[in-house]
């Protein structure tokens, strides 16, 4: 039996998204709901995959099913495809499982040839409309299906407009459009050596294949790679009866969202163009009017549309992205799908829909991606510096505030150059007359996007919002000269490469850089509400990495429930302390070394007091010194150069002696691989006075803050343990020391000694280590390095990124936890550690503690907490809640 490759709109539903694609499923759902949808059918995503499996041949039975479905559409419309007397025209549009706005191909007005063109003129009595539709078909088919350079068509059109003084395409007369058609056909034949096809079935067949091909086009591939979407999903093809927004002043086309995709405000947000076709809006060729104007110009269609917006939002229980056409006063719906939105809109819509009783709190938590929380907390322009720039005349233009955020970078006028500069770590702002899918690779690497034309629903705006990029669109006062590589406005000319700043919130463009500031978390009311709901759901604790009291203050503000990692060595690098640290390292005997440690003790104690004071009542894990001592000394290479220069210049005396002494000391400490050398607990065993000083400072600080009336819960972490004997040796000294400090202070403090699991042997022998350690904290940065045998600094620069790009590795293991290898060691350590010590506290404090996929895994293996940088605490709170709700969202990203 032949497989079913084609479904009429009336045969589908929203649950068939994987088969029909998002667009096809939406059209089916609207059809079955009785909404005004033009008749049509969908060729499935399975057909797309079968097409490529068969060597780019339609699978058996697909074309025959397409023709049968076309007959049904003819019966539904009363028109016939290719009939000169009563012609049916169709569109051919892509539709992936998830929204990929503008990344794949569309062809409109399929079915036009000289005979059906005459039929359209006779049927409509509108000759101009028919010729306008014909020129659009030739251009779209030529570029999309046959690969003719779109600029050849655009240049011809611009030349004619300039000749006749037409501002837009809508100003061209019928005779002028006939000239355009003749010009476009000549361009087509010159480029391809063949005439534009008059066979309407050949038009449909080639357009369908072109949509299949666009699944593996560069824009779609780049978009999927960036969003980590599978390449084997395929795209559906939607064949839909054409309805025409370019039939005169009683016709229009538009795109709208049921709520603002920029802010989340509950108000229909969109744009439309009178006497235009859909591509005119999304391509940004003309700057459209706000949807509110439609209430005056087309009140009947507007009222109907608003009712449909409300119905669809309640039906799908989410913000909807809609496309519509008004043909001679009749409204037609062409698309509904979940709307791409900014981070701010995602949070506000989720909270508002919950408060309106449309979705539950749990659903609201699932609607916001953790990455959107990151975007929401990105820096914005300093209002004082921005106002200063305005007064100084650096405000050069203002466009539509299409996607919020603040971006500073080098103005770059094409996507290829943007990609090249970004690969060299230059921040870029992509500046284009309007963007199209060919620009996606440049948008993916840009810090922001600026366009001369296009509205807030244009390709540039929709893609930018999906990427979390600031975007200013429709800035028509710009004059872009692609040949001179400049753009100008208000008497100022900006050259490519100049630094500019764009504000996607206000729509302003400035010359030069404007300072940015961190957002005020307290002002993010909706986000705090959402995270409050997350805290009620999540099981994992969310702690923060904090080395100074100021870090702890920020961590608390972001909702951290403890400090999972305080790195004591960072305190040693401060200017006042480093000379003392170096004295301690270079000491010739224990007496001199102890004297230096005695000087460091008050500094360390003061640091810990500050953190304990801020974290009143919350646990604080403090890691004893971890890095090798050479990191606190000058570079061997720099000292060698300095000694050589002094000797060459004949300089002797104290300076040469001190430098030579330091060089010998540093040379004596050099290691072939210092990250696997004398560091962590090994250093503590070799220099016991150093970690004894640190433990004394921790416990004295804990006692002092307890005497202030605050609750203190210190946990002392001993790093880089590989054998239980290392832990037992140092604990024999450190635990009695801690007890003695408490007795001397007359204070009882609850404290723990634990260790960092960061080498494979520690994970493999966790049962033994847990007999000595009261808690484990996974240091997944080092555990990943030692498990893979990679030096992170060398690997990422030399081969790791290519490994990920070539799919040798699924992800960068230093960004997303390797569940199969490193994760297996972690699971083993948790199981065996808790078998030896029931109730063992286990957490994670590497960079993975802020990664959503890694957080989900930590939830799965029953860790107690994750710890991350203070800035990522809100992300981790949401991700921990999503993990508790059993989300699958991370695995497809």
Short mmCIF file of C-alpha atoms in Angstrom, two decimals, residues 648-885:
data_model
loop_
_atom_site.label_atom_id
_atom_site.label_comp_id
_atom_site.label_asym_id
_atom_site.label_seq_id
_atom_site.Cartn_x
_atom_site.Cartn_y
_atom_site.Cartn_z
CA UNK A 648 73.59 42.69 29.22
CA UNK A 649 73.46 46.27 30.49
CA UNK A 650 76.11 45.49 33.11
CA UNK A 651 73.74 46.32 35.97
CA UNK A 652 74.73 44.63 39.24
CA UNK A 653 73.83 45.11 42.87
CA UNK A 654 70.56 44.47 44.76
CA UNK A 655 68.24 44.60 41.75
CA UNK A 656 70.13 41.85 39.90
CA UNK A 657 70.53 39.79 43.07
CA UNK A 658 66.82 39.95 43.95
CA UNK A 659 65.79 39.09 40.41
CA UNK A 660 68.21 36.17 40.21
CA UNK A 661 67.02 34.89 43.59
CA UNK A 662 63.40 35.04 42.45
CA UNK A 663 64.32 33.33 39.16
CA UNK A 664 65.99 30.44 41.02
CA UNK A 665 62.99 30.08 43.32
CA UNK A 666 60.53 30.04 40.45
CA UNK A 667 62.71 27.64 38.48
CA UNK A 668 62.82 25.27 41.44
CA UNK A 669 59.01 25.18 41.47
CA UNK A 670 58.52 24.69 37.75
CA UNK A 671 56.54 21.59 36.79
CA UNK A 672 56.00 19.88 33.48
CA UNK A 673 52.26 19.81 34.11
CA UNK A 674 51.44 22.04 37.08
CA UNK A 675 47.70 21.33 36.98
CA UNK A 676 48.54 17.70 37.86
CA UNK A 677 51.41 18.62 40.17
CA UNK A 678 51.88 20.11 43.63
CA UNK A 679 48.51 21.70 44.28
CA UNK A 680 45.37 21.19 46.32
CA UNK A 681 45.64 18.68 49.14
CA UNK A 682 49.14 17.73 48.00
CA UNK A 683 50.27 21.26 48.70
CA UNK A 684 48.46 21.15 52.06
CA UNK A 685 50.34 18.01 53.06
CA UNK A 686 53.70 19.48 52.00
CA UNK A 687 52.99 22.88 53.63
CA UNK A 688 50.63 22.02 56.50
CA UNK A 689 51.01 25.44 58.09
CA UNK A 690 49.30 27.06 55.10
CA UNK A 691 46.00 25.18 55.33
CA UNK A 692 46.14 25.28 59.13
CA UNK A 693 46.20 29.08 58.90
CA UNK A 694 43.20 29.00 56.58
CA UNK A 695 41.18 26.69 58.84
CA UNK A 696 41.99 28.87 61.85
CA UNK A 697 40.87 31.97 59.93
CA UNK A 698 37.60 30.25 58.90
CA UNK A 699 36.75 29.06 62.39
CA UNK A 700 37.73 32.33 64.12
CA UNK A 701 35.56 34.22 61.63
CA UNK A 702 32.68 31.80 62.21
CA UNK A 703 32.92 32.22 65.97
CA UNK A 704 33.13 36.02 65.74
CA UNK A 705 30.03 36.29 63.52
CA UNK A 706 28.16 33.82 65.71
CA UNK A 707 28.89 36.14 68.66
CA UNK A 708 27.24 38.92 66.61
CA UNK A 709 24.05 36.91 66.79
CA UNK A 710 24.06 35.52 63.24
CA UNK A 711 23.75 31.88 62.22
CA UNK A 712 26.93 30.56 60.64
CA UNK A 713 27.36 27.22 58.86
CA UNK A 714 30.92 26.83 57.51
CA UNK A 715 31.86 23.83 55.43
CA UNK A 716 35.58 23.37 54.80
CA UNK A 717 36.41 21.74 51.47
CA UNK A 718 39.74 20.02 50.85
CA UNK A 719 40.48 19.95 47.10
CA UNK A 720 41.97 17.41 44.71
CA UNK A 721 41.76 14.35 46.93
CA UNK A 722 42.63 11.19 45.03
CA UNK A 723 43.16 8.78 47.92
CA UNK A 724 41.35 8.56 51.25
CA UNK A 725 44.67 8.57 53.11
CA UNK A 726 45.32 12.14 51.92
CA UNK A 727 42.11 13.23 53.59
CA UNK A 728 42.66 11.31 56.80
CA UNK A 729 46.19 12.74 57.18
CA UNK A 730 45.15 16.39 57.04
CA UNK A 731 41.92 15.94 58.98
CA UNK A 732 43.89 14.56 61.94
CA UNK A 733 45.43 18.01 62.23
CA UNK A 734 42.63 20.28 61.03
CA UNK A 735 39.66 18.93 62.98
CA UNK A 736 41.36 19.28 66.41
CA UNK A 737 42.40 22.79 65.36
CA UNK A 738 38.80 23.72 64.58
CA UNK A 739 37.62 22.34 67.91
CA UNK A 740 40.34 24.26 69.76
CA UNK A 741 39.33 27.57 68.15
CA UNK A 742 35.70 27.03 69.25
CA UNK A 743 36.82 26.24 72.79
CA UNK A 744 39.07 29.32 72.90
CA UNK A 745 36.21 31.52 71.70
CA UNK A 746 33.63 29.85 73.90
CA UNK A 747 31.35 29.33 70.93
CA UNK A 748 29.72 26.25 69.44
CA UNK A 749 29.74 26.28 65.64
CA UNK A 750 28.32 23.56 63.43
CA UNK A 751 30.91 22.88 60.74
CA UNK A 752 31.78 20.16 58.26
CA UNK A 753 34.92 18.87 56.57
CA UNK A 754 34.44 17.58 53.06
CA UNK A 755 36.20 17.23 49.76
CA UNK A 756 36.01 18.08 46.11
CA UNK A 757 35.54 15.14 43.75
CA UNK A 758 37.54 16.25 40.71
CA UNK A 759 39.76 13.31 39.72
CA UNK A 760 38.42 9.96 38.49
CA UNK A 761 40.01 7.95 41.31
CA UNK A 762 38.09 9.93 43.90
CA UNK A 763 34.83 9.07 42.15
CA UNK A 764 35.82 5.42 41.83
CA UNK A 765 36.68 5.16 45.54
CA UNK A 766 33.94 7.43 46.84
CA UNK A 767 32.80 4.82 49.37
CA UNK A 768 36.15 4.96 51.13
CA UNK A 769 36.44 8.74 50.91
CA UNK A 770 32.93 9.23 52.35
CA UNK A 771 34.07 7.59 55.57
CA UNK A 772 36.26 10.66 56.14
CA UNK A 773 34.38 13.37 54.22
CA UNK A 774 31.09 14.80 55.50
CA UNK A 775 30.20 16.23 52.10
CA UNK A 776 31.18 15.95 48.44
CA UNK A 777 31.29 18.75 45.90
CA UNK A 778 31.94 17.83 42.29
CA UNK A 779 34.52 20.06 40.64
CA UNK A 780 33.35 19.17 37.15
CA UNK A 781 35.83 21.42 35.32
CA UNK A 782 38.81 19.35 36.51
CA UNK A 783 36.82 16.12 36.54
CA UNK A 784 36.02 16.64 32.85
CA UNK A 785 39.66 17.46 32.08
CA UNK A 786 41.03 14.41 33.87
CA UNK A 787 38.32 12.07 32.56
CA UNK A 788 38.78 13.10 28.93
CA UNK A 789 42.51 13.66 29.23
CA UNK A 790 42.01 17.17 27.80
CA UNK A 791 43.73 20.33 28.90
CA UNK A 792 40.81 22.72 28.63
CA UNK A 793 42.90 25.76 27.69
CA UNK A 794 44.70 23.84 24.95
CA UNK A 795 41.74 21.77 23.76
CA UNK A 796 39.32 24.63 23.19
CA UNK A 797 41.86 26.61 21.23
CA UNK A 798 43.25 23.73 19.19
CA UNK A 799 40.62 21.10 18.41
CA UNK A 800 37.63 20.95 20.73
CA UNK A 801 35.43 23.43 18.88
CA UNK A 802 36.07 21.57 15.62
CA UNK A 803 35.18 18.31 17.36
CA UNK A 804 31.80 19.79 18.23
CA UNK A 805 31.34 21.34 14.78
CA UNK A 806 32.13 18.02 13.06
CA UNK A 807 29.87 16.10 15.48
CA UNK A 808 32.77 14.07 16.86
CA UNK A 809 31.49 15.27 20.23
CA UNK A 810 27.82 16.17 20.71
CA UNK A 811 28.67 19.19 22.89
CA UNK A 812 31.59 21.00 24.46
CA UNK A 813 32.05 18.91 27.65
CA UNK A 814 33.26 21.98 29.53
CA UNK A 815 29.98 23.78 28.83
CA UNK A 816 27.49 20.90 29.03
CA UNK A 817 28.11 17.98 31.32
CA UNK A 818 29.09 14.72 29.62
CA UNK A 819 26.45 12.41 31.06
CA UNK A 820 27.82 9.15 29.64
CA UNK A 821 31.40 9.52 30.90
CA UNK A 822 31.83 12.18 33.57
CA UNK A 823 28.20 11.75 34.57
CA UNK A 824 28.68 8.03 35.10
CA UNK A 825 31.53 8.74 37.51
CA UNK A 826 29.34 11.24 39.35
CA UNK A 827 26.44 8.80 39.64
CA UNK A 828 28.80 6.15 40.98
CA UNK A 829 30.29 8.55 43.53
CA UNK A 830 26.84 9.60 44.80
CA UNK A 831 25.63 6.00 45.16
CA UNK A 832 28.76 4.64 46.88
CA UNK A 833 29.32 7.76 48.97
CA UNK A 834 25.81 7.65 50.43
CA UNK A 835 26.05 3.90 50.98
CA UNK A 836 29.05 4.57 53.22
CA UNK A 837 27.58 7.72 54.80
CA UNK A 838 23.78 7.93 54.61
CA UNK A 839 22.58 11.48 54.17
CA UNK A 840 25.87 12.59 52.61
CA UNK A 841 25.51 16.14 51.24
CA UNK A 842 26.52 16.24 47.58
CA UNK A 843 26.63 19.22 45.23
CA UNK A 844 28.37 20.61 42.18
CA UNK A 845 30.38 23.80 41.97
CA UNK A 846 32.00 23.76 38.53
CA UNK A 847 30.78 25.92 35.64
CA UNK A 848 28.25 23.22 34.81
CA UNK A 849 26.29 24.35 37.87
CA UNK A 850 24.74 27.10 35.74
CA UNK A 851 24.04 25.02 32.62
CA UNK A 852 20.40 23.85 32.30
CA UNK A 853 21.18 20.44 30.82
CA UNK A 854 23.78 19.78 33.51
CA UNK A 855 21.35 20.94 36.21
CA UNK A 856 18.78 18.47 34.92
CA UNK A 857 21.34 15.68 35.25
CA UNK A 858 22.22 16.79 38.78
CA UNK A 859 18.52 16.52 39.63
CA UNK A 860 18.38 13.05 38.09
CA UNK A 861 21.27 11.72 40.23
CA UNK A 862 19.79 13.27 43.37
CA UNK A 863 22.35 15.93 44.24
CA UNK A 864 21.46 18.31 47.06
CA UNK A 865 22.41 21.52 45.28
CA UNK A 866 24.09 23.14 42.32
CA UNK A 867 26.38 26.15 42.70
CA UNK A 868 27.10 28.66 39.95
CA UNK A 869 28.17 32.27 39.46
CA UNK A 870 25.80 34.78 41.14
CA UNK A 871 24.64 36.06 37.75
CA UNK A 872 23.44 32.59 36.75
CA UNK A 873 21.51 31.88 39.95
CA UNK A 874 18.14 32.95 38.41
CA UNK A 875 18.82 30.65 35.44
CA UNK A 876 19.62 27.76 37.74
CA UNK A 877 16.46 28.34 39.82
CA UNK A 878 14.30 28.04 36.71
CA UNK A 879 16.25 25.08 35.31
CA UNK A 880 16.01 23.24 38.62
CA UNK A 881 12.24 23.70 38.59
CA UNK A 882 11.99 22.47 35.01
CA UNK A 883 14.08 19.44 35.94
CA UNK A 884 11.68 18.70 38.80
CA UNK A 885 8.76 18.95 36.38
#
